Short mmCIF file of C-alpha atoms in Angstrom, two decimals:
data_model
loop_
_atom_site.label_atom_id
_atom_site.label_comp_id
_atom_site.label_asym_id
_atom_site.label_seq_id
_atom_site.Cartn_x
_atom_site.Cartn_y
_atom_site.Cartn_z
CA MET A 1 -9.19 52.11 -10.29
CA SER A 2 -6.00 49.77 -11.70
CA CYS A 3 -6.75 46.25 -13.16
CA GLY A 4 -3.46 44.57 -11.71
CA ASN A 5 -2.42 42.30 -9.24
CA PRO A 6 -3.02 44.26 -5.70
CA THR A 7 0.10 44.93 -3.43
CA ALA A 8 -0.06 43.26 0.23
CA ALA A 9 -1.11 46.03 1.87
CA GLU A 10 -4.23 46.66 -0.94
CA GLY A 11 -4.98 42.96 -0.33
CA GLU A 12 -5.34 43.32 3.11
CA THR A 13 -7.38 46.13 2.95
CA LEU A 14 -9.97 44.10 0.42
CA MET A 15 -9.52 40.86 2.33
CA PRO A 16 -8.57 40.76 5.65
CA ARG A 17 -6.53 37.81 6.81
CA ARG A 18 -7.63 35.60 9.13
CA LYS A 19 -6.30 35.00 12.46
CA LYS A 20 -4.54 31.78 12.58
CA TYR A 21 -6.28 31.17 15.84
CA ASP A 22 -10.09 31.87 16.43
CA LYS A 23 -11.11 33.33 19.90
CA THR A 24 -8.06 33.26 22.23
CA LYS A 25 -3.71 32.51 22.66
CA TYR A 26 -4.73 30.18 25.52
CA CYS A 27 -4.95 26.47 25.34
CA LEU A 28 -8.27 24.96 24.52
CA ARG A 29 -8.16 21.93 26.83
CA CYS A 30 -6.68 23.51 29.69
CA LYS A 31 -7.87 26.83 29.68
CA GLU A 32 -4.85 28.07 31.30
CA THR A 33 -1.46 27.92 29.31
CA LEU A 34 -0.35 30.06 26.64
CA GLY A 35 -0.69 28.00 23.41
CA ASN A 36 2.32 26.36 21.77
CA ILE A 37 0.58 25.06 18.51
CA VAL A 38 -2.16 26.23 16.03
CA ILE A 39 -3.85 22.78 14.88
CA ARG A 40 -6.96 24.11 12.40
CA HIS A 41 -7.33 27.64 14.10
CA ALA A 42 -7.85 25.62 17.72
CA VAL A 43 -4.76 26.48 19.77
CA TYR A 44 -3.40 23.67 22.41
CA CYS A 45 0.03 23.98 24.61
CA LYS A 46 2.38 21.55 24.67
CA ASP A 47 1.12 19.32 28.13
CA CYS A 48 -2.23 18.84 26.57
CA PHE A 49 -0.71 18.20 22.57
CA PHE A 50 0.44 14.83 23.50
CA PRO A 51 -2.48 13.48 25.00
CA LEU A 52 -4.90 14.67 21.98
CA ILE A 53 -2.24 12.82 19.69
CA THR A 54 -2.16 9.66 21.55
CA HIS A 55 -6.01 10.01 21.83
CA LYS A 56 -6.43 10.57 17.96
CA PHE A 57 -4.07 7.55 17.54
CA ARG A 58 -5.93 5.46 19.74
CA ARG A 59 -9.44 6.09 18.27
CA ALA A 60 -8.60 5.52 14.67
CA LEU A 61 -6.94 1.83 15.68
CA GLU A 62 -8.10 0.36 18.67
CA PRO A 63 -11.64 0.12 16.63
CA SER A 64 -10.20 -2.38 13.89
CA VAL A 65 -8.04 -4.11 16.46
CA ASN A 66 -10.80 -7.36 17.19
CA SER A 67 -11.63 -9.48 14.53
CA LYS A 68 -15.06 -7.81 14.55
CA PRO A 69 -14.71 -4.41 14.40
CA ASP A 70 -16.62 -2.45 16.86
CA VAL A 71 -16.37 1.22 18.85
CA SER A 72 -17.54 -0.14 22.29
CA ARG A 73 -14.52 1.12 24.70
CA ARG A 74 -15.99 -1.68 27.49
CA THR A 75 -14.43 -4.76 24.64
CA ALA A 76 -11.43 -5.69 25.52
CA LEU A 77 -8.63 -6.22 22.60
CA ARG A 78 -8.18 -9.09 21.43
CA PRO A 79 -6.52 -9.47 17.84
CA ASP A 80 -6.01 -12.69 15.71
CA GLY A 81 -2.36 -12.40 15.02
CA ASN A 82 0.73 -10.14 15.65
CA LEU A 83 1.06 -6.54 14.49
CA LEU A 84 3.44 -5.41 11.67
CA VAL A 85 4.49 -1.64 11.27
CA GLY A 86 5.48 -0.49 7.84
CA PHE A 87 8.36 1.53 7.98
CA SER A 88 9.71 3.90 5.43
CA GLY A 89 11.89 6.13 7.15
CA GLY A 90 9.72 9.26 6.72
CA LEU A 91 8.04 11.55 9.08
CA GLY A 92 4.65 9.66 9.39
CA SER A 93 6.25 6.38 9.64
CA THR A 94 8.57 7.76 12.70
CA VAL A 95 5.81 9.01 14.35
CA LEU A 96 4.01 5.76 14.18
CA LEU A 97 6.71 3.53 15.43
CA ASP A 98 7.21 5.81 18.62
CA LEU A 99 3.24 5.71 19.33
CA VAL A 100 3.16 2.01 19.08
CA HIS A 101 6.34 1.73 21.03
CA ARG A 102 4.73 3.76 23.75
CA CYS A 103 1.20 2.43 23.48
CA TYR A 104 1.45 -0.95 22.99
CA VAL A 105 5.05 -2.16 24.06
CA SER A 106 6.56 -0.59 26.85
CA MET A 107 2.99 0.47 27.86
CA ASP A 108 4.04 3.99 28.97
CA GLU A 109 1.52 4.92 31.60
CA SER A 110 1.23 8.73 30.17
CA THR A 111 -0.59 7.53 26.66
CA MET A 112 -2.97 5.02 28.86
CA PRO A 113 -6.67 6.24 28.72
CA ALA A 114 -7.75 7.59 32.32
CA ASP A 115 -10.63 6.06 32.30
CA GLY A 116 -11.64 2.45 33.47
CA GLY A 117 -8.46 2.53 36.13
CA LYS A 118 -5.18 1.04 35.92
CA GLN A 119 -6.71 -2.85 35.97
CA HIS A 120 -8.62 -2.06 32.68
CA PRO A 121 -8.40 -4.85 30.40
CA ARG A 122 -7.24 -2.11 27.78
CA HIS A 123 -4.53 -1.76 29.87
CA GLU A 124 -3.41 -4.99 28.89
CA LYS A 125 -0.91 -5.78 26.46
CA VAL A 126 -2.39 -5.81 23.27
CA TRP A 127 -0.31 -7.94 20.37
CA LYS A 128 2.23 -10.72 21.47
CA ARG A 129 4.45 -9.82 18.73
CA VAL A 130 5.44 -6.20 17.28
CA THR A 131 7.96 -6.59 13.78
CA VAL A 132 8.94 -3.40 11.75
CA CYS A 133 9.56 -3.72 8.06
CA TYR A 134 11.15 -1.91 6.07
CA VAL A 135 11.66 -2.15 2.26
CA GLU A 136 14.86 -1.04 1.04
CA ILE A 137 14.74 0.36 -2.73
CA CYS A 138 18.45 1.60 -3.01
CA ASP A 139 19.17 -1.21 -5.79
CA ALA A 140 16.38 0.03 -8.08
CA PHE A 141 18.12 3.25 -9.43
CA PRO A 142 21.92 4.29 -9.48
CA GLY A 143 23.08 6.85 -7.33
CA MET A 144 20.63 5.75 -3.98
CA ARG A 145 22.54 5.48 -0.48
CA ASP A 146 21.34 2.07 1.51
CA ARG A 147 19.95 3.17 4.36
CA THR A 148 19.21 -0.14 6.04
CA SER A 149 21.95 -0.34 8.41
CA TYR A 150 20.20 3.05 10.08
CA VAL A 151 16.92 2.18 10.50
CA ARG A 152 18.25 -0.97 11.97
CA GLN A 153 19.81 0.97 14.80
CA LEU A 154 16.89 3.37 15.01
CA ALA A 155 14.61 0.16 15.49
CA ALA A 156 17.00 -1.32 17.76
CA LYS A 157 16.15 1.94 20.04
CA HIS A 158 12.72 0.52 21.03
CA GLU A 159 12.76 -2.55 22.80
CA GLY A 160 10.88 -5.37 22.31
CA ILE A 161 10.41 -4.88 18.94
CA ASP A 162 11.69 -6.72 16.04
CA PHE A 163 13.33 -5.88 12.99
CA LEU A 164 12.49 -7.36 9.35
CA PRO A 165 14.42 -5.88 6.50
CA LEU A 166 13.40 -6.63 3.10
CA ARG A 167 14.93 -5.39 -0.51
CA ILE A 168 12.42 -4.29 -3.54
CA GLN A 169 13.79 -6.90 -5.89
CA ASP A 170 11.98 -9.60 -3.35
CA ALA A 171 9.07 -9.24 -5.18
CA PHE A 172 10.86 -11.24 -8.43
CA ASP A 173 12.67 -13.65 -6.17
CA PRO A 174 11.31 -17.32 -5.83
CA GLU A 175 13.29 -17.86 -2.94
CA TRP A 176 11.80 -15.66 -0.92
CA TRP A 177 8.29 -16.38 -2.44
CA GLU A 178 8.91 -19.48 -0.85
CA THR A 179 9.99 -18.59 2.63
CA VAL A 180 6.45 -16.75 2.86
CA HIS A 181 4.64 -19.48 1.51
CA ALA A 182 5.03 -23.06 1.58
CA PRO A 183 7.22 -24.44 -1.44
CA ARG A 184 4.68 -25.36 -4.14
CA ASP A 185 5.10 -24.58 -8.06
CA ALA A 186 4.26 -20.91 -8.60
CA PRO A 187 4.90 -20.67 -12.28
CA GLY A 188 6.81 -17.15 -13.13
CA LEU A 189 5.16 -15.57 -15.47
CA ALA A 190 6.79 -12.39 -18.12
CA VAL A 191 4.85 -10.24 -20.14
CA ASN A 192 4.65 -8.32 -23.63
CA MET A 193 4.20 -4.94 -22.85
CA SER A 194 4.32 -3.42 -26.33
CA SER A 195 0.24 -4.13 -26.99
CA GLU A 196 -2.79 -3.58 -25.00
CA GLU A 197 -2.89 -7.25 -24.27
CA LEU A 198 -0.32 -7.81 -22.64
CA ARG A 199 -0.04 -11.45 -23.82
CA LEU A 200 1.87 -13.73 -20.80
CA SER A 201 4.21 -16.41 -21.13
CA SER A 202 6.39 -18.86 -19.19
CA LEU A 203 9.42 -17.11 -17.50
CA ALA A 204 11.03 -19.79 -18.60
CA SER A 205 10.55 -20.36 -22.23
CA SER A 206 10.95 -16.70 -22.64
CA SER A 207 14.43 -16.95 -20.91
CA SER A 208 15.57 -19.77 -23.06
CA SER A 209 14.33 -18.04 -26.38
CA SER A 210 16.57 -15.43 -25.58
CA SER A 211 20.43 -15.38 -25.93
CA SER A 212 20.81 -14.11 -22.32
CA SER A 213 21.17 -16.60 -19.24
CA SER A 214 18.47 -16.70 -16.63
CA SER A 215 18.31 -13.00 -15.00
CA THR A 216 18.65 -12.29 -11.51
CA PRO A 217 15.36 -10.89 -9.40
CA LEU A 218 17.56 -7.10 -9.61
CA GLN A 219 18.05 -8.06 -13.28
CA ALA A 220 14.33 -8.65 -13.32
CA LEU A 221 13.52 -5.68 -11.40
CA HIS A 222 15.51 -3.07 -13.53
CA THR A 223 13.83 -4.64 -17.03
CA TYR A 224 10.15 -3.88 -15.01
CA PHE A 225 10.79 -0.64 -14.54
CA SER A 226 12.97 0.14 -17.64
CA SER A 227 9.65 -0.89 -19.74
CA LEU A 228 7.01 1.43 -17.49
CA PRO A 229 5.95 3.94 -20.19
CA THR A 230 5.59 6.89 -18.32
CA ALA A 231 7.62 9.13 -15.17
CA THR A 232 4.36 9.06 -13.34
CA ALA A 233 4.26 4.90 -13.57
CA VAL A 234 7.78 4.55 -12.06
CA PRO A 235 6.93 6.05 -8.60
CA THR A 236 3.21 4.36 -8.51
CA THR A 237 4.62 0.83 -9.53
CA ILE A 238 7.12 1.14 -6.18
CA GLU A 239 4.21 1.83 -4.19
CA THR A 240 2.63 -0.99 -5.29
CA LEU A 241 5.39 -3.28 -4.75
CA ILE A 242 6.01 -2.20 -1.59
CA ARG A 243 2.65 -2.46 -0.07
CA LEU A 244 2.33 -5.93 -1.35
CA LEU A 245 5.64 -7.27 0.23
CA LEU A 246 4.18 -5.75 3.42
CA LEU A 247 1.14 -7.40 2.98
CA HIS A 248 2.78 -10.67 2.17
CA THR A 249 5.13 -10.24 4.83
CA ALA A 250 2.40 -9.97 7.28
CA LEU A 251 1.44 -13.58 6.36
CA ARG A 252 5.03 -14.73 6.92
CA THR A 253 5.06 -13.31 10.57
CA GLY A 254 1.35 -14.12 11.49
CA SER A 255 0.23 -10.52 11.81
CA SER A 256 -3.56 -9.98 11.43
CA HIS A 257 -2.96 -5.93 11.73
CA LEU A 258 -0.38 -4.30 9.24
CA VAL A 259 -0.53 -0.67 10.25
CA LEU A 260 1.32 2.37 8.09
CA GLY A 261 2.22 5.89 8.96
CA THR A 262 0.31 7.80 6.37
CA SER A 263 -0.47 11.56 8.21
CA LEU A 264 -3.84 13.29 7.22
CA THR A 265 -2.00 15.36 4.82
CA SER A 266 -0.24 12.06 3.07
CA LEU A 267 -3.57 10.34 2.78
CA ALA A 268 -5.44 13.42 0.88
CA VAL A 269 -2.53 13.28 -1.45
CA SER A 270 -2.67 9.94 -2.25
CA LEU A 271 -6.64 9.82 -2.58
CA ILE A 272 -6.34 12.82 -5.08
CA SER A 273 -3.52 11.43 -7.19
CA GLY A 274 -5.05 8.03 -7.08
CA VAL A 275 -8.34 9.23 -8.10
CA SER A 276 -6.30 11.24 -11.22
CA GLN A 277 -4.61 7.81 -12.02
CA GLY A 278 -7.96 5.93 -12.61
CA ARG A 279 -8.00 4.68 -8.65
CA GLY A 280 -11.29 6.09 -7.85
CA TYR A 281 -13.00 2.59 -7.58
CA ASN A 282 -10.34 1.85 -4.45
CA LEU A 283 -10.92 5.47 -2.38
CA LYS A 284 -12.34 2.92 0.29
CA GLU A 285 -9.31 0.53 0.32
CA GLU A 286 -6.97 3.53 0.53
CA MET A 287 -8.50 4.69 3.54
CA GLN A 288 -8.48 1.25 5.29
CA GLU A 289 -8.81 -2.38 3.74
CA GLU A 290 -8.83 -6.03 4.79
CA TRP A 291 -6.88 -8.46 2.09
CA VAL A 292 -7.63 -11.97 2.14
CA PRO A 293 -5.71 -14.00 0.14
CA ASP A 294 -6.96 -16.34 -2.32
CA ALA A 295 -8.38 -20.16 -1.02
CA GLU A 296 -5.05 -21.77 -2.86
CA ASP A 297 -3.16 -19.66 -0.45
CA THR A 298 -5.35 -20.44 2.57
CA SER A 299 -4.69 -24.01 2.20
CA VAL A 300 -0.57 -23.96 2.55
CA TYR A 301 -0.56 -21.66 5.65
CA ARG A 302 1.03 -22.36 8.48
CA ALA A 303 1.18 -20.70 12.14
CA PRO A 304 4.13 -19.33 13.24
CA SER A 305 6.08 -21.72 16.10
CA HIS A 306 5.55 -19.15 18.51
CA GLN A 307 1.73 -19.38 18.14
CA ALA A 308 2.21 -23.19 17.76
CA LYS A 309 3.00 -23.40 21.13
CA ASP A 310 0.07 -21.33 22.32
CA LYS A 311 -3.29 -23.67 23.91
CA LYS A 312 -5.80 -21.67 22.06
CA VAL A 313 -4.61 -21.80 18.81
CA ALA A 314 -3.77 -25.41 18.75
CA ALA A 315 -7.38 -26.29 19.80
CA ASN A 316 -8.82 -23.77 17.45
CA GLY A 317 -6.45 -24.60 14.82
CA PRO A 318 -4.95 -21.83 12.14
CA ARG A 319 -6.74 -18.83 12.26
CA LYS A 320 -8.70 -17.17 9.36
CA LYS A 321 -6.50 -15.32 7.29
CA TYR A 322 -6.53 -12.41 6.79
CA VAL A 323 -4.41 -8.82 6.94
CA ARG A 324 -6.11 -5.53 8.27
CA VAL A 325 -4.37 -2.54 6.75
CA VAL A 326 -4.53 0.43 9.05
CA ARG A 327 -3.59 3.79 9.16
CA PRO A 328 -4.00 4.91 12.49
CA LEU A 329 -2.68 8.76 11.75
CA ARG A 330 -5.19 9.37 9.52
CA ASP A 331 -6.38 12.34 11.34
CA VAL A 332 -3.09 13.50 12.41
CA GLY A 333 -1.63 16.80 9.96
CA ARG A 334 1.51 16.76 9.10
CA LYS A 335 2.43 19.83 11.51
CA GLU A 336 1.28 17.69 14.20
CA CYS A 337 3.86 15.01 13.03
CA ALA A 338 6.32 17.09 12.96
CA LEU A 339 6.04 18.85 16.53
CA TRP A 340 5.50 15.33 18.00
CA ALA A 341 9.26 14.02 16.49
CA TRP A 342 10.71 17.49 17.44
CA TRP A 343 9.31 17.48 20.96
CA ARG A 344 9.84 13.60 21.28
CA ASP A 345 13.33 13.92 19.95
CA ALA A 346 12.42 11.27 17.42
CA ASP A 347 15.41 10.81 14.74
CA VAL A 348 13.74 10.81 11.34
CA VAL A 349 15.56 8.98 8.49
CA GLY A 350 13.79 10.73 5.52
CA ASN A 351 13.01 9.61 1.89
CA GLU A 352 15.56 9.75 -0.86
CA ARG A 353 14.35 11.62 -3.25
CA TRP A 354 14.28 9.91 -7.29
CA PRO A 355 17.45 10.19 -9.19
CA TRP A 356 15.95 10.53 -12.32
CA SER A 357 15.43 13.84 -14.24
CA GLY A 358 11.50 14.74 -14.83
CA ALA A 359 10.71 13.01 -11.37
CA LYS A 360 9.03 16.21 -10.08
CA GLN A 361 6.67 16.09 -13.13
CA ASP A 362 4.73 13.07 -12.21
CA ILE A 363 1.06 12.83 -10.97
CA GLY A 364 1.94 12.20 -7.01
CA ALA A 365 4.63 15.45 -7.09
CA LEU A 366 2.38 17.98 -8.30
CA THR A 367 -0.37 16.84 -6.48
CA ARG A 368 1.79 16.66 -3.37
CA GLU A 369 3.32 20.59 -3.75
CA PHE A 370 -0.34 21.85 -5.07
CA ILE A 371 -1.78 20.31 -1.32
CA THR A 372 0.86 21.03 0.98
CA GLY A 373 1.11 24.41 -0.46
CA LEU A 374 -2.96 24.98 0.19
CA GLU A 375 -2.14 23.88 3.41
CA LYS A 376 -0.83 26.19 4.76
CA ASP A 377 -3.40 29.11 4.20
CA TYR A 378 -6.14 26.53 4.45
CA PRO A 379 -5.71 24.07 6.85
CA SER A 380 -9.00 22.82 7.07
CA THR A 381 -8.86 21.98 3.13
CA VAL A 382 -6.93 18.90 3.60
CA SER A 383 -9.35 17.39 6.10
CA ALA A 384 -12.19 18.20 4.21
CA ILE A 385 -10.71 16.35 0.91
CA VAL A 386 -10.51 13.13 3.58
CA ARG A 387 -13.98 13.43 5.05
CA THR A 388 -15.48 14.22 1.37
CA CYS A 389 -13.70 10.30 0.22
CA THR A 390 -14.90 8.76 3.18
CA LYS A 391 -18.35 9.39 1.55
CA VAL A 392 -17.90 7.81 -1.70
CA GLU A 393 -19.26 4.66 -2.29
CA PRO A 394 -17.75 2.31 -5.27
CA LYS A 395 -20.96 1.34 -7.97
CA GLY A 396 -21.67 -2.17 -8.19
CA GLN A 397 -19.98 -5.30 -7.34
CA PRO A 398 -16.53 -5.86 -7.61
CA ALA A 399 -15.21 -8.58 -10.09
CA GLY A 400 -12.77 -9.88 -8.13
CA LEU A 401 -9.14 -8.87 -6.79
CA CYS A 402 -6.42 -7.65 -9.60
CA VAL A 403 -3.51 -9.35 -9.86
CA MET A 404 -1.16 -6.85 -10.03
CA CYS A 405 -2.32 -4.52 -6.94
CA ALA A 406 -4.71 -6.76 -4.87
CA ARG A 407 -7.24 -4.61 -4.49
CA PRO A 408 -11.09 -4.47 -6.43
CA VAL A 409 -11.54 -4.76 -10.10
CA GLN A 410 -14.62 -2.55 -11.40
CA GLU A 411 -16.89 -4.97 -13.29
CA GLY A 412 -17.26 -4.24 -17.17
CA ILE A 413 -14.34 -1.87 -16.97
CA ARG A 414 -12.46 -3.64 -19.87
CA GLU A 415 -15.64 -3.19 -22.13
CA TRP A 416 -15.81 0.40 -20.95
CA LYS A 417 -12.59 1.24 -21.77
CA SER A 418 -12.31 -0.57 -25.10
CA ARG A 419 -15.81 2.16 -25.99
CA ILE A 420 -13.63 5.01 -24.98
CA SER A 421 -10.32 4.41 -26.44
CA ILE A 422 -8.59 5.62 -29.99
CA ARG A 423 -7.48 3.19 -32.01
CA SER A 424 -5.36 3.35 -35.29
CA ARG A 425 -6.43 0.91 -38.10
CA ASN A 426 -3.01 -0.88 -39.64
CA ASP A 427 -2.29 -3.49 -42.12
CA SER A 428 -1.97 -5.98 -39.03
CA GLN A 429 -5.57 -6.87 -38.61
CA ASP A 430 -5.26 -9.85 -40.94
CA ILE A 431 -2.88 -11.42 -38.32
CA PRO A 432 -4.99 -14.03 -36.27
CA PRO A 433 -4.71 -13.49 -32.91
CA SER A 434 -2.36 -15.03 -30.53
CA THR A 435 -3.79 -18.11 -28.40
CA SER A 436 -1.43 -17.29 -25.68
CA ALA A 437 -3.24 -16.17 -22.45
CA SER A 438 -3.74 -12.23 -21.47
CA LEU A 439 -2.79 -10.21 -18.35
CA THR A 440 -5.17 -7.71 -19.03
CA PRO A 441 -8.69 -9.31 -17.54
CA CYS A 442 -7.06 -10.05 -14.42
CA LEU A 443 -5.63 -6.37 -13.86
CA CYS A 444 -7.66 -3.27 -12.64
CA TYR A 445 -8.44 -0.26 -14.80
CA ALA A 446 -5.48 1.52 -13.21
CA CYS A 447 -2.72 -1.15 -13.09
CA HIS A 448 -3.38 -1.47 -17.02
CA THR A 449 -3.22 2.17 -17.37
CA THR A 450 -0.48 2.24 -15.66
CA MET A 451 1.41 -0.76 -17.91
CA THR A 452 0.66 0.42 -21.19
CA SER A 453 -1.02 3.91 -21.19
CA ARG A 454 1.74 5.75 -23.13
CA SER A 455 2.42 9.81 -23.17
CA SER A 456 3.59 12.02 -26.10
CA ARG A 457 6.43 12.68 -23.75
CA PRO A 458 9.61 9.89 -24.06
CA ALA A 459 9.85 7.84 -20.89
CA PRO A 460 12.26 9.31 -18.39
CA ALA A 461 15.73 8.05 -18.65
CA LEU A 462 16.11 6.40 -15.10
CA GLY A 463 19.78 5.37 -15.58
CA LEU A 464 19.04 1.48 -16.28
CA MET A 465 20.27 -0.88 -18.85
CA ALA A 466 17.67 -1.53 -21.19
CA SER A 467 17.07 -5.46 -21.81
CA ASP A 468 17.10 -6.71 -25.49
CA ARG A 469 14.36 -9.07 -24.28
CA PRO A 470 10.61 -8.79 -25.84
CA THR A 471 8.95 -9.86 -22.62
CA VAL A 472 9.04 -8.46 -18.89
CA PRO A 473 9.24 -10.60 -15.58
CA LEU A 474 6.46 -9.84 -13.58
CA PRO A 475 6.47 -9.91 -9.92
CA MET A 476 6.03 -13.22 -7.88
CA TRP A 477 2.34 -12.52 -6.86
CA VAL A 478 1.05 -12.38 -10.29
CA GLY A 479 1.79 -16.11 -11.47
CA SER A 480 -0.37 -17.27 -8.46
CA GLY A 481 -3.22 -15.44 -9.11
CA VAL A 482 -3.56 -15.42 -13.16
CA PRO A 483 -5.02 -18.49 -14.31
CA LEU A 484 -3.32 -20.33 -17.11
CA PRO A 485 -4.56 -22.97 -19.57
CA THR A 486 -3.37 -26.27 -18.59
CA ARG A 487 -3.68 -29.61 -21.11
CA MET A 488 -6.41 -31.75 -19.50
CA SER A 489 -6.05 -35.25 -18.83
CA GLU A 490 -7.81 -37.64 -20.94
CA GLN A 491 -9.55 -39.11 -17.64
CA ARG A 492 -10.81 -35.57 -16.80
CA MET A 493 -12.07 -35.19 -20.55
CA ARG A 494 -13.73 -38.64 -20.26
CA ASP A 495 -15.52 -37.23 -17.26
CA ALA A 496 -16.61 -34.17 -18.24
CA VAL A 497 -18.47 -36.20 -21.52
CA HIS A 498 -19.42 -38.53 -19.46
CA GLU A 499 -23.15 -38.04 -19.35
CA PHE A 500 -23.71 -37.18 -23.10
CA MET A 501 -21.89 -40.67 -24.31
CA LEU A 502 -23.82 -43.67 -25.55
CA ASP A 503 -23.06 -47.07 -24.07
CA ASP A 504 -21.25 -49.75 -25.89
CA VAL A 505 -24.14 -52.24 -27.29
CA THR A 506 -22.81 -55.59 -28.21
CA ASP A 507 -24.58 -57.50 -30.64
CA THR A 508 -25.90 -60.83 -29.43
#
């Protein structure tokens, strides 16, 4: 008996390969037509495939449409705002856009549920306005092509849907920030990423201390990316910036729901890669989240002009501001999305590959390669990953929201990290601590690790010009979330110590 690897024939003899389908080649639903696709060992024909995907799409989206989530089929769908579709150009977002247009814009009868009749309230138009938002990232790195015009043409094929393009450098643009929120004093902040304390400074003061002139949003983006320590931190930061740009754009368009084209396969990849990067506390938000801005932002919110004309909105005042992020394709695998796009003749723009060397060695790329390879031979593993992660509950109450990614921060994480960190002693211990504010208490574990954790390997060469500034600009939403120390007025100081002061007594 040989100890080497068995050949293909010997392997089949030792362990027979499982059939792609369980019992029959005929469709599982109609039981009359030969199948065209095998979905996790179940056979479906082409005619039954489209109602199956539509049912999965509606089942994942519609229970979260109303302000109070429910699963009742009898309740009419009445969202609090509009709908924003996050479009990346990939396969999942292309299928999502086609499904949203057929089910909720063009009102295709083939996508309507059969129960309840044509006059059922669920067959009415749900959202008054549907907007597609695309974030272009070609300016971030040299050698990438601009696909905004192509995406605009693709969105124009879907009548009744608005198109809103963004660029990733908008995250550092004060003018864009003022278009989303009412004009107010939002301080631009910069951070020193050379230490784990992440000391903050005003962007104006750091610019005046430097010999160079004030930077543009694109230069600020390049400076931020070139300061990231590892190859994994770059794509992770891009995903965070795009997600926050979409969330704030949802507020701008008066949208209560943001839908993303994350398929079952992509969701499993993001869950596993997120755990490996320290986002285990936010697994629940990775599948579905509800983002509520802080109270300061709520006071400046104004309803869009197309909503102000509505008598109902005018009578009840502005709606409670929140954005519910839903992934309606979380039960649809990558193979089903590919067949939907093929049979519907949908144009897929595709995702650009990262132009720098070593991009295939980051955690997200390695996780994607592993799970997609595992899905070929074991198709049920991907759904098992997602089902297992849905059972995970975070321990304890969150200590607020992270100012960078706007997700819950685990309480006591800073003390825990200080106990497990290995630090080297040097001669700089006698230097008095800095009086400037620190960004570290306002970050979650994953964002702090992304900005400070350095590898033994050198940082990737992104092809960007290195900055001579000691500090790095931060996205605009960080300045509105960090509590900065301010000088207290004399009247406020008197009010604070008023009850401890003695009354003046004059001698008579």
